[in-house]
Coordinates of C-alpha atoms (C1' of nucleotides) in Angstrom, one line a residue:
Chain A
X1 CA 0.0 0.0 0.0
X2 CA 2.8 2.4 0.8
X3 CA 4.4 1.8 -2.6
X4 CA 1.5 3.7 -4.2
X5 CA 2.4 6.8 -2.3
X6 CA 5.1 9.2 -3.2
X7 CA 7.0 9.4 0.0
X8 CA 9.9 11.8 0.7
X9 CA 11.8 8.9 2.2
X10 CA 12.1 5.1 1.8
X11 CA 9.9 3.4 4.4
X12 CA 11.5 0.0 3.9
X13 CA 14.7 0.7 5.7
X14 CA 15.0 1.8 9.3
X15 CA 18.0 3.9 8.5
X16 CA 16.2 5.9 5.9
X17 CA 13.3 6.5 8.3
X18 CA 15.7 7.6 10.9
X19 CA 17.6 10.0 8.7
X20 CA 14.4 11.6 7.5
X21 CA 13.2 11.8 11.1
X22 CA 16.3 13.7 12.2
X23 CA 15.2 16.5 10.0
X24 CA 12.6 17.2 12.7
X25 CA 15.2 18.2 15.2
X26 CA 14.7 21.8 16.4
X27 CA 11.3 22.1 14.8
X28 CA 8.1 22.3 16.7
X29 CA 4.8 20.8 15.6
X30 CA 3.5 24.0 14.1
X31 CA 6.5 24.0 11.8
X32 CA 5.6 20.5 10.7
X33 CA 2.1 21.6 9.9
X34 CA 3.2 24.8 8.2
X35 CA 5.1 22.9 5.6
X36 CA 1.9 21.1 4.6
X37 CA -0.9 23.6 5.2
X38 CA -1.6 27.3 4.8
X39 CA -4.0 29.9 6.3
X40 CA -7.4 28.7 7.5
X41 CA -6.6 25.0 7.0
X42 CA -3.4 25.4 9.0
X43 CA -5.2 27.1 11.8
X44 CA -7.8 24.4 11.9
X45 CA -5.2 21.7 12.1
X46 CA -3.3 23.5 14.9
X47 CA -6.5 23.9 16.9
X48 CA -7.4 20.3 16.3
X49 CA -4.1 19.0 17.7
X50 CA -4.2 21.4 20.7
X51 CA -7.6 20.4 21.8
X52 CA -7.0 18.5 25.0
X53 CA -10.3 16.6 24.6
X54 CA -9.7 15.8 20.9
X55 CA -8.4 12.5 19.6
X56 CA -5.5 14.0 17.7
X57 CA -2.2 13.3 19.4
X58 CA 1.2 14.6 18.5
X59 CA 2.1 11.1 17.4
X60 CA -0.9 11.2 15.0
X61 CA 0.2 14.5 13.7
X62 CA 3.6 13.2 12.7
X63 CA 2.2 10.1 11.2
X64 CA -0.3 11.9 9.0
X65 CA 1.6 15.1 8.2
X66 CA 5.2 14.2 8.3
X67 CA 5.4 10.6 7.5
X68 CA 2.3 10.7 5.4
X69 CA 0.4 7.6 6.5
X70 CA -3.0 7.2 8.2
X71 CA -2.8 6.7 11.9
X72 CA -4.1 3.3 12.8
X73 CA -4.4 1.0 15.8
X74 CA -3.3 -2.1 14.0
X75 CA -1.2 -4.6 15.8
X76 CA 1.4 -4.3 13.1
X77 CA 4.3 -1.8 13.5
X78 CA 3.6 1.6 12.0
X79 CA 6.3 1.2 9.3
X80 CA 5.4 -2.4 8.6
X81 CA 8.0 -3.0 5.9
X82 CA 10.8 -1.8 8.1
X83 CA 9.4 -3.3 11.2
X84 CA 9.7 0.1 13.0
X85 CA 7.1 1.5 15.4
X86 CA 6.8 5.3 15.7
X87 CA 6.4 6.9 19.1
X88 CA 6.3 10.6 19.9
X89 CA 7.0 11.0 23.6
X90 CA 7.5 13.9 26.0
X91 CA 10.5 14.7 28.1
X92 CA 10.6 17.3 30.9
X93 CA 13.3 19.4 32.5
X94 CA 13.8 19.0 36.2
X95 CA 16.1 20.5 38.7
X96 CA 18.4 17.5 38.3
X97 CA 18.4 17.3 34.5
X98 CA 15.9 15.8 32.1
X99 CA 13.4 12.9 32.6
X100 CA 10.9 11.1 30.5
X101 CA 7.5 12.7 30.9
X102 CA 5.5 9.5 30.7
X103 CA 5.6 5.7 30.4
X104 CA 5.7 4.6 26.7
X105 CA 2.6 2.6 25.9
X106 CA 3.3 -0.1 23.3
X107 CA 0.3 -2.2 22.6
X108 CA -2.9 -3.4 24.3
X109 CA -2.9 -6.6 26.3
X110 CA -5.6 -8.8 24.8
X111 CA -8.5 -9.6 27.2
X112 CA -10.8 -11.6 25.0
X113 CA -8.3 -14.1 23.6
X114 CA -5.3 -16.1 24.8
X115 CA -2.1 -14.3 25.6
X116 CA 1.0 -15.4 23.6
X117 CA 3.2 -17.2 26.1
X118 CA 6.4 -16.7 24.2
X119 CA 7.8 -13.2 23.7
X120 CA 9.5 -14.2 20.5
X121 CA 7.0 -13.9 17.7
X122 CA 4.4 -12.1 19.8
X123 CA 2.6 -9.0 18.9
X124 CA 4.5 -7.2 21.6
X125 CA 7.8 -8.2 20.1
X126 CA 6.8 -6.8 16.7
X127 CA 5.8 -3.5 18.2
X128 CA 8.7 -3.1 20.7
X129 CA 11.8 -4.4 19.0
X130 CA 12.5 -1.3 16.9
X131 CA 11.0 2.0 18.1
X132 CA 11.6 5.3 16.5
X133 CA 11.4 7.6 19.5
X134 CA 10.7 11.2 18.8
X135 CA 11.2 13.3 22.0
X136 CA 9.5 16.6 22.4
X137 CA 10.0 19.0 25.3
X138 CA 6.9 19.3 27.3
X139 CA 6.6 22.6 29.1
X140 CA 3.7 23.4 31.4
X141 CA 1.2 25.9 30.0
X142 CA 2.7 25.8 26.6
X143 CA 0.4 24.7 23.7
X144 CA 1.1 21.2 22.6
X145 CA 1.9 22.1 19.1
X146 CA 4.6 24.5 20.3
X147 CA 6.6 21.9 22.0
X148 CA 10.0 21.5 20.2
X149 CA 11.3 18.2 19.0
X150 CA 14.8 17.9 20.5
X151 CA 15.8 14.2 20.2
X152 CA 15.3 11.4 17.8
X153 CA 16.6 7.9 18.4
X154 CA 16.1 4.4 17.0
X155 CA 15.6 2.1 20.0
X156 CA 16.6 -1.4 19.1
X157 CA 15.9 -4.0 21.7
X158 CA 18.2 -6.5 20.1
X159 CA 21.1 -4.1 19.9
X160 CA 24.2 -4.5 22.1
X161 CA 23.4 -1.7 24.4
X162 CA 20.0 -3.2 25.2
X163 CA 21.3 -6.7 25.7
X164 CA 20.9 -6.6 29.5
X165 CA 17.6 -4.8 29.3
X166 CA 16.2 -7.5 27.1
X167 CA 16.9 -10.2 29.8
X168 CA 14.9 -8.2 32.3
X169 CA 12.1 -7.4 29.9
X170 CA 11.8 -11.1 29.2
X171 CA 11.5 -11.7 32.9
X172 CA 8.8 -9.0 33.1
X173 CA 6.9 -10.5 30.1
X174 CA 6.9 -13.9 31.9
X175 CA 5.6 -12.3 35.1
X176 CA 2.8 -10.5 33.4
X177 CA 1.8 -13.5 31.3
X178 CA 1.8 -15.8 34.3
X179 CA -0.4 -13.5 36.2
X180 CA -2.9 -13.3 33.3
X181 CA -2.9 -17.1 32.7
X182 CA -3.5 -17.8 36.4
X183 CA -6.7 -15.8 36.1
X184 CA -5.3 -12.8 38.0
X185 CA -5.4 -10.1 35.3
X186 CA -7.4 -8.0 37.7
X187 CA -4.5 -8.0 40.1
X188 CA -1.9 -6.7 37.6
X189 CA 0.0 -3.7 38.7
X190 CA 2.9 -1.8 37.2
X191 CA 4.9 -2.4 40.4
X192 CA 4.8 -6.1 39.7
X193 CA 7.6 -5.7 37.1
X194 CA 10.7 -3.9 36.3
X195 CA 11.1 -2.3 32.9
X196 CA 8.1 -3.6 31.0
X197 CA 4.9 -2.8 32.8
X198 CA 1.2 -3.5 32.5
X199 CA -0.3 -0.1 32.7
X200 CA -4.0 0.8 32.8
X201 CA -5.3 2.4 29.6
X202 CA -7.5 5.4 29.6
X203 CA -8.5 7.7 32.5
X204 CA -11.6 5.7 33.0
X205 CA -10.0 2.3 33.2
X206 CA -11.7 1.6 36.5
X207 CA -15.1 2.1 34.9
X208 CA -14.4 0.1 31.8
X209 CA -13.9 -3.4 33.2
X210 CA -13.8 -6.2 30.7
X211 CA -14.1 -9.9 31.4
X212 CA -10.8 -11.8 31.3
X213 CA -10.2 -14.8 29.1
X214 CA -8.7 -16.9 31.9
X215 CA -11.1 -16.0 34.6
X216 CA -14.7 -15.5 33.5
X217 CA -15.9 -14.6 37.1
X218 CA -13.8 -11.5 37.7
X219 CA -13.6 -8.6 35.3
X220 CA -10.3 -6.7 34.9
X221 CA -9.2 -3.3 33.8
X222 CA -7.9 -3.1 30.3
X223 CA -4.2 -2.8 30.3
X224 CA -1.4 -2.2 27.9
X225 CA 2.2 -3.2 27.7
X226 CA 4.4 -0.2 28.3
X227 CA 8.0 0.7 29.0
X228 CA 8.0 2.2 32.5
X229 CA 8.7 5.9 33.0
X230 CA 11.8 5.2 35.1
X231 CA 13.1 3.0 32.3
X232 CA 12.4 5.7 29.7
X233 CA 14.2 8.2 31.8
X234 CA 17.2 5.9 31.7
X235 CA 16.9 5.5 27.9
X236 CA 16.8 9.2 27.5
X237 CA 19.8 9.9 29.7
X238 CA 21.9 7.0 28.5
X239 CA 21.0 5.9 25.0
X240 CA 19.7 9.1 23.6
X241 CA 21.9 11.6 25.4
X242 CA 24.7 9.4 26.8
X243 CA 26.6 10.3 29.8
X244 CA 24.0 12.3 31.7
X245 CA 23.4 9.8 34.4
X246 CA 25.9 7.4 35.9
X247 CA 25.0 4.5 38.1
X248 CA 26.9 1.3 38.8
X249 CA 25.2 -1.9 37.5
X250 CA 24.6 -4.8 39.8
X251 CA 24.8 -7.5 37.1
X252 CA 26.8 -8.1 34.0
X253 CA 25.0 -9.4 30.9
X254 CA 26.5 -12.8 31.6
X255 CA 25.1 -12.9 35.1
X256 CA 21.6 -12.1 33.7
X257 CA 21.8 -14.7 31.0
X258 CA 19.1 -16.9 32.5
X259 CA 17.0 -14.1 33.9
X260 CA 15.7 -14.4 37.4
X261 CA 16.8 -11.0 38.4
X262 CA 14.9 -10.9 41.6
X263 CA 16.3 -14.1 43.0
X264 CA 19.8 -13.1 42.1
X265 CA 19.4 -9.8 44.0
X266 CA 18.0 -11.5 47.1
X267 CA 20.8 -14.1 47.0
X268 CA 23.4 -11.3 47.0
X269 CA 21.9 -9.8 50.1
X270 CA 21.1 -13.1 51.9
X271 CA 24.7 -14.1 51.6
X272 CA 25.3 -11.7 54.6
X273 CA 22.3 -12.8 56.7
X274 CA 23.2 -13.2 60.3
X275 CA 25.8 -10.5 60.4
X276 CA 25.2 -7.4 62.4
X277 CA 25.6 -3.8 61.3
X278 CA 29.0 -3.5 63.0
X279 CA 30.4 -6.6 61.3
X280 CA 29.0 -5.5 57.9
X281 CA 30.6 -2.1 58.3
X282 CA 34.0 -3.7 58.9
X283 CA 33.5 -6.1 56.0
X284 CA 32.8 -3.3 53.5
X285 CA 35.1 -0.7 55.1
X286 CA 32.2 1.6 55.8
X287 CA 33.1 4.0 58.6
X288 CA 31.0 3.3 61.7
X289 CA 29.1 6.4 62.7
X290 CA 26.5 5.6 65.3
X291 CA 24.6 8.8 64.4
X292 CA 24.4 8.1 60.7
X293 CA 20.8 7.4 59.6
X294 CA 21.5 5.8 56.3
X295 CA 24.3 3.4 57.2
X296 CA 22.0 0.4 56.6
X297 CA 21.2 1.6 53.1
X298 CA 24.8 2.2 52.3
X299 CA 25.5 -1.4 53.4
X300 CA 22.8 -2.7 51.2
X301 CA 24.3 -1.0 48.2
X302 CA 27.7 -2.5 49.1
X303 CA 26.2 -5.9 49.3
X304 CA 24.8 -5.4 45.8
X305 CA 28.3 -4.4 44.7
X306 CA 27.5 -0.8 43.7
X307 CA 29.2 2.3 44.9
X308 CA 26.6 4.8 43.7
X309 CA 23.7 5.6 45.9
X310 CA 21.4 3.6 43.7
X311 CA 22.1 0.9 41.1
X312 CA 21.5 1.2 37.4
X313 CA 18.9 -1.6 37.4
X314 CA 17.0 -0.2 40.4
X315 CA 16.9 3.2 38.8
X316 CA 15.5 1.9 35.6
X317 CA 13.0 -0.4 37.3
X318 CA 11.8 2.2 39.9
X319 CA 12.8 0.0 42.7
X320 CA 13.3 1.7 46.0
X321 CA 15.4 0.2 48.7
X322 CA 14.0 0.5 52.2
X323 CA 15.8 -0.7 55.2
X324 CA 13.6 -1.8 58.1
X325 CA 14.6 -2.2 61.7
X326 CA 12.6 -4.7 63.8
X327 CA 12.9 -4.4 67.6
X328 CA 13.3 -7.3 70.0
X329 CA 9.6 -7.3 70.7
X330 CA 8.9 -8.0 67.0
X331 CA 7.6 -4.5 66.2
X332 CA 8.9 -2.5 63.2
X333 CA 10.5 0.4 64.8
X334 CA 9.2 3.2 62.6
X335 CA 6.6 3.9 60.0
X336 CA 8.0 4.7 56.6
X337 CA 8.0 8.3 55.2
X338 CA 7.4 9.5 51.7
X339 CA 7.7 12.8 49.9
X340 CA 5.6 15.6 51.5
X341 CA 2.3 16.5 50.0
X342 CA 1.1 19.9 48.9
X343 CA -2.2 20.3 50.5
X344 CA -3.8 22.6 47.9
X345 CA -2.9 20.1 45.1
X346 CA -3.8 17.1 47.2
X347 CA -7.4 18.3 47.8
X348 CA -7.9 19.0 44.2
X349 CA -7.1 15.6 43.0
X350 CA -9.0 12.4 42.6
X351 CA -7.4 9.4 44.1
X352 CA -7.0 7.6 40.8
X353 CA -4.9 10.4 39.4
X354 CA -3.1 11.3 42.6
X355 CA 0.6 11.2 43.3
X356 CA 0.1 8.6 46.0
X357 CA -1.8 6.2 43.7
X358 CA 0.8 6.6 41.0
X359 CA 3.6 6.1 43.5
X360 CA 2.2 3.0 45.1
X361 CA 1.0 1.5 41.8
X362 CA 4.3 1.9 40.0
X363 CA 6.9 1.5 42.7
X364 CA 8.6 -1.7 43.6
X365 CA 10.3 -2.0 47.0
X366 CA 13.2 -4.0 48.1
X367 CA 12.7 -4.4 51.9
X368 CA 15.9 -5.3 53.7
X369 CA 15.3 -6.3 57.3
X370 CA 17.5 -5.9 60.3
X371 CA 16.3 -7.5 63.5
X372 CA 17.5 -6.5 67.0
X373 CA 19.1 -9.4 68.8
X374 CA 19.3 -9.9 72.6
X375 CA 22.4 -7.8 72.8
X376 CA 20.6 -4.8 71.2
X377 CA 22.5 -5.2 67.9
X378 CA 20.8 -5.1 64.6
X379 CA 21.4 -8.2 62.5
X380 CA 20.6 -8.6 58.8
X381 CA 17.8 -11.2 58.6
X382 CA 16.9 -11.1 54.9
X383 CA 15.1 -9.2 52.2
X384 CA 12.2 -9.3 49.8
X385 CA 10.7 -7.5 46.9
X386 CA 7.2 -6.0 47.5
X387 CA 4.7 -3.8 45.8
X388 CA 1.4 -2.8 47.2
X389 CA -1.4 -5.3 46.0
X390 CA -3.6 -3.3 43.7
X391 CA -6.8 -4.3 45.4
X392 CA -5.6 -3.0 48.8
X393 CA -4.5 0.2 47.2
X394 CA -7.8 0.7 45.4
X395 CA -10.0 -0.2 48.3
X396 CA -8.5 0.5 51.7
X397 CA -5.9 2.9 50.4
X398 CA -8.5 4.9 48.5
X399 CA -10.8 5.1 51.5
X400 CA -8.0 6.3 53.8
X401 CA -6.7 8.8 51.3
X402 CA -10.1 10.3 50.8
X403 CA -10.6 10.6 54.6
X404 CA -7.6 12.9 54.7
X405 CA -8.8 14.8 51.6
X406 CA -12.3 15.3 53.1
X407 CA -10.9 16.5 56.4
X408 CA -8.7 19.1 54.8
X409 CA -11.7 20.4 52.8
X410 CA -13.9 20.3 55.9
X411 CA -11.2 22.2 57.9
X412 CA -8.5 21.1 60.3
X413 CA -8.7 22.1 64.0
X414 CA -5.7 22.6 66.2
X415 CA -5.0 22.4 69.9
X416 CA -1.9 24.1 71.3
X417 CA -0.5 22.0 74.0
X418 CA 2.2 23.1 76.5
X419 CA 4.5 20.3 77.6
X420 CA 5.9 20.2 81.1
X421 CA 9.4 20.5 79.7
X422 CA 8.6 23.9 78.3
X423 CA 8.1 22.8 74.7
X424 CA 4.9 23.3 72.8
X425 CA 3.3 20.9 70.4
X426 CA 0.4 21.5 68.1
X427 CA -2.2 18.8 68.0
X428 CA -4.6 18.4 65.0
X429 CA -7.8 16.5 64.4
X430 CA -6.8 14.8 61.1
X431 CA -7.4 11.0 61.0
X432 CA -4.8 9.3 63.2
X433 CA -2.6 6.3 62.5
X434 CA -4.9 4.2 64.6
X435 CA -7.7 5.1 62.3
X436 CA -5.8 3.6 59.3
X437 CA -4.5 0.2 58.2
X438 CA -2.1 1.1 55.4
X439 CA -0.9 4.7 55.6
X440 CA -1.4 7.8 57.7
X441 CA -0.5 11.4 57.4
X442 CA 2.1 13.0 59.8
X443 CA 4.4 16.0 59.8
X444 CA 7.5 15.9 57.7
X445 CA 9.8 19.0 57.8
X446 CA 13.0 20.1 59.5
X447 CA 11.1 22.1 62.1
X448 CA 7.5 22.5 63.0
X449 CA 5.7 25.7 62.0
X450 CA 2.1 26.8 62.1
X451 CA 0.0 29.8 61.4
X452 CA -3.3 29.5 63.2
X453 CA -5.7 32.5 63.2
X454 CA -2.8 34.6 62.1
X455 CA -0.6 33.6 65.0
X456 CA 2.7 31.8 64.5
X457 CA 3.7 28.7 66.4
X458 CA 6.7 26.4 66.3
X459 CA 10.4 26.8 65.7
X460 CA 10.3 26.5 61.9
X461 CA 10.2 29.1 59.2
X462 CA 7.8 29.9 56.4
X463 CA 9.4 27.1 54.3
X464 CA 8.3 24.5 56.9
X465 CA 4.6 25.4 56.4
X466 CA 1.9 24.4 54.0
X467 CA -1.3 26.3 53.2
X468 CA -4.7 25.1 54.3
X469 CA -7.9 26.0 52.5
X470 CA -9.0 28.5 55.2
X471 CA -5.7 30.4 55.1
X472 CA -4.1 28.7 58.2
X473 CA -0.8 27.0 57.7
X474 CA 0.6 23.8 59.2
X475 CA 3.9 21.9 59.2
X476 CA 4.4 20.1 55.9
X477 CA 2.8 16.6 56.0
X478 CA 3.5 13.4 54.2
X479 CA 2.1 9.9 54.0
X480 CA 3.7 7.3 56.2
X481 CA 3.3 3.6 55.6
X482 CA 2.2 2.2 58.9
X483 CA 4.8 0.3 60.8
X484 CA 2.3 -2.4 61.8
X485 CA 1.3 -2.8 58.1
X486 CA 4.9 -3.3 57.2
X487 CA 5.3 -5.8 60.1
X488 CA 2.9 -8.2 58.4
X489 CA 4.7 -7.9 55.1
X490 CA 8.0 -8.8 56.4
X491 CA 7.1 -11.2 59.2
X492 CA 8.5 -14.2 57.2
X493 CA 12.0 -12.7 56.8
Chain B
dG1 C1' 5.2 0.5 75.0
dC2 C1' 2.9 3.0 71.6
dA3 C1' 1.0 7.0 69.1
dT4 C1' 1.8 11.4 67.6
dG5 C1' 4.3 15.3 66.7
dA6 C1' 9.0 17.0 66.1
dT7 C1' 13.4 16.8 64.4
dC8 C1' 18.0 15.0 62.5
dA9 C1' 21.5 13.5 58.7
dT10 C1' 23.0 13.6 54.2
dG11 C1' 23.8 15.0 49.5
dC12 C1' 23.3 18.2 46.1
Chain C
dG1 C1' 18.1 25.6 51.3
dC2 C1' 15.6 21.7 50.2
dA3 C1' 14.3 16.9 49.2
dT4 C1' 14.6 12.6 51.0
dG5 C1' 15.4 9.0 54.2
dA6 C1' 15.4 8.1 58.8
dT7 C1' 14.9 8.5 63.8
dC8 C1' 13.9 10.9 68.3
dA9 C1' 11.0 12.3 72.5
dT10 C1' 7.1 13.2 75.2
dG11 C1' 2.8 12.0 77.4
dC12 C1' -0.7 8.8 78.0

DNA sequence: GCATGATCATGC
DNA sequence: GCATGATCATGC
């Protein structure tokens, strides 16, 4: 069909497509349209692609008006003769550099028919093995068509640089396929896997449940295979613009030959089970500083054989290392903190689109447990990977999250309490940890600071406070994963 | 001994 | 100075 068209490039060879694509560099999407349309028609097209409710995506724009083929949702690659899939994808600038703006959605996971058990020869393989990535700079409040196209790369999963990634992607494919075949498609979550994820499709995924092929009783959200945002950030900073990020890798290609990344990680840590923190410090020549709060995390990185704060694989997979101390009495010593919230953003979100939902759905944790022995020393007892089960997140998590949101909207009341030691603490009537099962909200700042009825309290500064709807301010808050919830997760290690 | 509010340590 | 990870301290 393509042969009938008079294309400005050969669409049978990936290299020709790539060369032609590179001519986009430095242009924005208006430039692309301007070379094809004039006047009213140009204006109409620009408006069409800027309409946030419209179906025209920037990817469609390029397909239709730069590569000159009709957008389709076929399971075949976009450039079928060359076997190349086209993806326009955003990147963003952050304080620390650049990051991928989104996960890269590849192709729908079938729900009405069997899933292909082998990656090789699958629909996914056809769509993912060669991807022409066209990266545009997404800037807040800028019109979509004005984003500039800054990078173009041909991602080849079978290339040398991706060799290690492929092993992990194959692991991930197996994980997802196994969950679907066992009739658990409704329990899929992006946190289940490392580079390849099963993401929900559409903003109303929760409302558009479909019956699953392997379990007729329980419907599941429609999901798509995607490359996780954390992985895309790595691709951007290492394959597209090499040298921007540097992390030590845990494994060589040879070590990953047979897959099974998770087990190999756990083995590396469990090798040191039974040793206390003091012994481990000596073993890894880590200075012993009793006041250091991150010594255990440093030790975990050493056990994994990396000298950077995080490893390449964990960075790509959005795996977060959390060290956990369990006291003699069996209790987890502390709840686990997360980034602080911004109350005025928090109350204007729906749970399904919230930072917390996104965080817990996509993040995979490596819990490393240190248990206190009879001498009061903390001894490494083991480790496990964990991500929050999606049903807990969507039922209990949602309820608890909404209780906080509603309380903020309704109004927070304070009680100023003078302690006998001369200090003052400010109590509030937000839901308490005891009211929750999974997570609770608590202060998180360097100092406490409040503005209540125009009066200041606490030792902190303006920067320690967050604005409430009624104009009062309170110390920055963040969600904490309850220590007793964590206890149950790690009781077997 | 635990819950809750307050604060510390580190790296950039 | 701030984000992040982690831990402390008081009162019940």
